[in-house]
Coordinates of C-alpha atoms in Angstrom, one line a residue:
M270 CA -60.6 98.0 29.5
D271 CA -59.6 94.4 28.8
I272 CA -59.6 92.5 32.1
H273 CA -57.7 89.5 30.6
K274 CA -54.7 91.9 30.1
Y275 CA -54.1 92.0 33.8
C276 CA -54.9 88.4 34.8
L277 CA -52.2 85.8 35.0
S278 CA -52.4 82.6 33.0
P279 CA -52.2 79.3 34.9
A280 CA -48.7 78.7 33.5
S281 CA -47.4 82.1 34.8
C282 CA -49.0 81.4 38.2
I283 CA -47.1 78.1 38.4
G284 CA -43.9 79.8 37.3
W285 CA -44.2 82.5 40.0
L286 CA -45.0 79.9 42.6
L287 CA -42.0 77.8 41.6
L288 CA -39.8 80.9 41.7
C289 CA -40.9 81.9 45.2
T290 CA -40.4 78.3 46.4
L291 CA -36.8 78.2 45.0
V292 CA -36.1 81.6 46.6
M293 CA -37.4 80.5 50.0
A294 CA -35.6 77.2 49.9
G295 CA -32.4 79.0 48.9
C296 CA -32.4 81.2 52.0
P297 CA -29.9 79.7 54.5
S298 CA -31.0 79.1 58.0
K299 CA -29.0 80.9 60.7
T300 CA -26.6 78.6 62.3
I301 CA -25.0 79.4 65.7
Q302 CA -21.4 80.0 65.0
Y303 CA -20.2 79.5 68.6
P304 CA -22.6 77.0 70.3
E305 CA -20.7 76.7 73.6
E306 CA -20.7 80.5 74.1
H307 CA -24.4 80.7 73.0
D308 CA -25.3 78.0 75.6
R309 CA -23.3 80.0 78.2
L310 CA -25.2 83.2 77.4
L311 CA -28.5 81.3 77.8
R312 CA -27.3 80.0 81.2
L313 CA -26.3 83.6 82.2
D314 CA -29.7 84.9 81.1
Q315 CA -31.4 82.2 83.2
A316 CA -29.2 83.0 86.2
L317 CA -30.1 86.7 86.0
E318 CA -33.8 85.9 85.7
S319 CA -33.5 83.4 88.6
L320 CA -31.9 86.1 90.7
R321 CA -34.6 88.7 89.9
S322 CA -37.4 86.2 90.4
A323 CA -36.0 84.9 93.7
Y324 CA -35.7 88.4 95.0
Q325 CA -39.1 89.4 93.8
R326 CA -40.7 86.3 95.3
K327 CA -38.6 86.8 98.5
D328 CA -37.3 83.2 98.2
R329 CA -34.3 83.2 100.5
S330 CA -32.9 79.8 99.6
A331 CA -33.2 80.4 95.8
F332 CA -31.5 83.9 96.2
H333 CA -28.7 82.5 98.3
S334 CA -28.1 79.6 95.9
L335 CA -27.1 82.0 93.1
L336 CA -24.3 83.7 95.2
L337 CA -20.7 82.6 95.6
P338 CA -19.8 82.3 99.3
Q339 CA -17.7 85.5 99.7
D340 CA -17.8 88.4 102.2
Q341 CA -19.3 90.8 99.7
M342 CA -22.1 88.4 98.8
E343 CA -22.8 87.9 102.5
E344 CA -23.5 91.6 102.8
L345 CA -25.7 91.5 99.7
Q346 CA -27.6 88.6 101.2
R347 CA -28.1 90.5 104.5
Q348 CA -29.4 93.5 102.6
A349 CA -31.8 91.3 100.6
E350 CA -33.0 89.6 103.9
M351 CA -33.8 93.0 105.4
D352 CA -35.9 93.8 102.2
F353 CA -37.7 90.5 102.5
E354 CA -38.6 91.2 106.1
T355 CA -39.6 94.9 105.5
F356 CA -41.6 94.8 102.2
H357 CA -44.8 93.0 101.6
A358 CA -44.4 93.1 97.8
I359 CA -41.4 93.6 95.6
T360 CA -41.6 94.2 91.8
L361 CA -38.3 94.3 89.9
E362 CA -37.3 94.5 86.3
F363 CA -33.9 94.1 84.7
K364 CA -32.8 95.3 81.3
I365 CA -29.4 94.1 80.1
E366 CA -27.4 97.0 78.7
R367 CA -24.1 95.1 78.0
V368 CA -22.4 91.8 78.7
V369 CA -18.6 91.4 78.9
I370 CA -17.1 87.9 78.9
E371 CA -13.4 87.3 79.8
K372 CA -12.6 83.6 80.4
D373 CA -14.7 82.5 83.4
D374 CA -15.7 86.1 84.4
I375 CA -18.8 87.7 83.1
D376 CA -19.8 91.3 83.7
V377 CA -23.5 92.2 83.1
F378 CA -24.4 95.8 83.1
V379 CA -28.1 96.2 83.9
N380 CA -30.6 99.0 84.2
W381 CA -33.2 98.1 86.8
Q382 CA -36.5 99.6 88.1
G383 CA -38.7 98.4 90.8
N384 CA -41.4 99.1 93.3
W385 CA -41.2 98.1 97.0
K386 CA -44.5 98.1 99.0
K387 CA -44.7 97.8 102.8
D388 CA -48.3 96.6 102.7
A389 CA -51.1 95.9 100.2
N390 CA -52.5 99.5 100.5
D391 CA -49.1 101.2 100.2
A392 CA -48.4 103.0 96.9
G393 CA -44.8 101.8 97.2
M394 CA -41.4 103.2 96.8
R395 CA -40.4 103.4 93.1
Q396 CA -36.7 103.3 92.4
R397 CA -34.4 102.8 89.4
G398 CA -30.7 102.5 88.9
H399 CA -27.8 101.0 87.0
A400 CA -25.6 98.2 88.3
R401 CA -22.8 95.9 87.3
L402 CA -23.4 92.3 88.3
Q403 CA -20.2 90.2 88.2
W404 CA -20.8 86.5 87.5
A405 CA -18.3 83.6 87.4
G406 CA -18.4 80.1 85.9
A407 CA -19.2 78.3 82.7
A408 CA -21.4 75.3 83.5
S409 CA -22.7 76.8 86.7
I410 CA -23.0 80.6 86.8
L411 CA -22.9 82.3 90.2
L412 CA -22.9 85.9 91.3
R413 CA -19.4 86.8 92.6
G414 CA -19.6 90.6 93.0
V415 CA -21.8 93.7 92.5
E416 CA -21.1 97.4 91.9
G417 CA -23.2 100.5 91.4
D418 CA -26.7 101.4 92.4
L419 CA -28.2 98.0 93.4
P420 CA -31.9 97.2 93.7
F421 CA -31.0 95.0 96.8
G422 CA -31.0 96.8 100.1
M423 CA -34.0 99.2 99.7
K424 CA -34.6 99.0 103.4
T425 CA -31.2 100.6 104.1
K426 CA -31.7 103.2 101.3
Q427 CA -35.1 104.1 102.7
L428 CA -33.6 104.5 106.2
L429 CA -30.8 106.7 104.9
S430 CA -33.3 108.9 103.0
E431 CA -35.6 109.3 106.0
T432 CA -32.9 110.2 108.5
P433 CA -33.5 113.7 109.8
P434 CA -30.7 116.2 109.6
P435 CA -28.7 116.6 112.8
Q436 CA -29.9 119.4 115.1
T437 CA -27.5 121.9 116.5
P438 CA -27.9 122.6 120.2
L439 CA -29.5 125.9 121.3
Q440 CA -27.3 128.3 123.2

């Protein structure tokens, strides 16, 4: 077997190297077609992460700062406060399923899962669900509404699940 038959000459190596360089240089870099919307989506992602992180850290002021001052948000804040007082440790994850943007309104559909522990030795209460988080704004994005099975308010959910059935009086 002649080994020189399968080796490349220096000229062919240079040719291949030049061809690869031209192909790589010719590949266009991906430019963002709508930079303002891209920036808005990045702010939305940051707002969602800030909400999750503030809740998990039990940071009342950071959690409250992400909410629009509305009645529904006051109830959400009250539910979160009860969780902060009840649970020693909270672990929460969000996975974005879909984002719908209409002018200044943004709907984010998330799947979430988490673990709520009453103390360090507690195995915790594992829950998961699906929620719609309604955000508003362009430069500053704030939570304006919520729907669905929310991760906030686990203390209330726990109380409802532990409530014994009503007893009928004996006759």
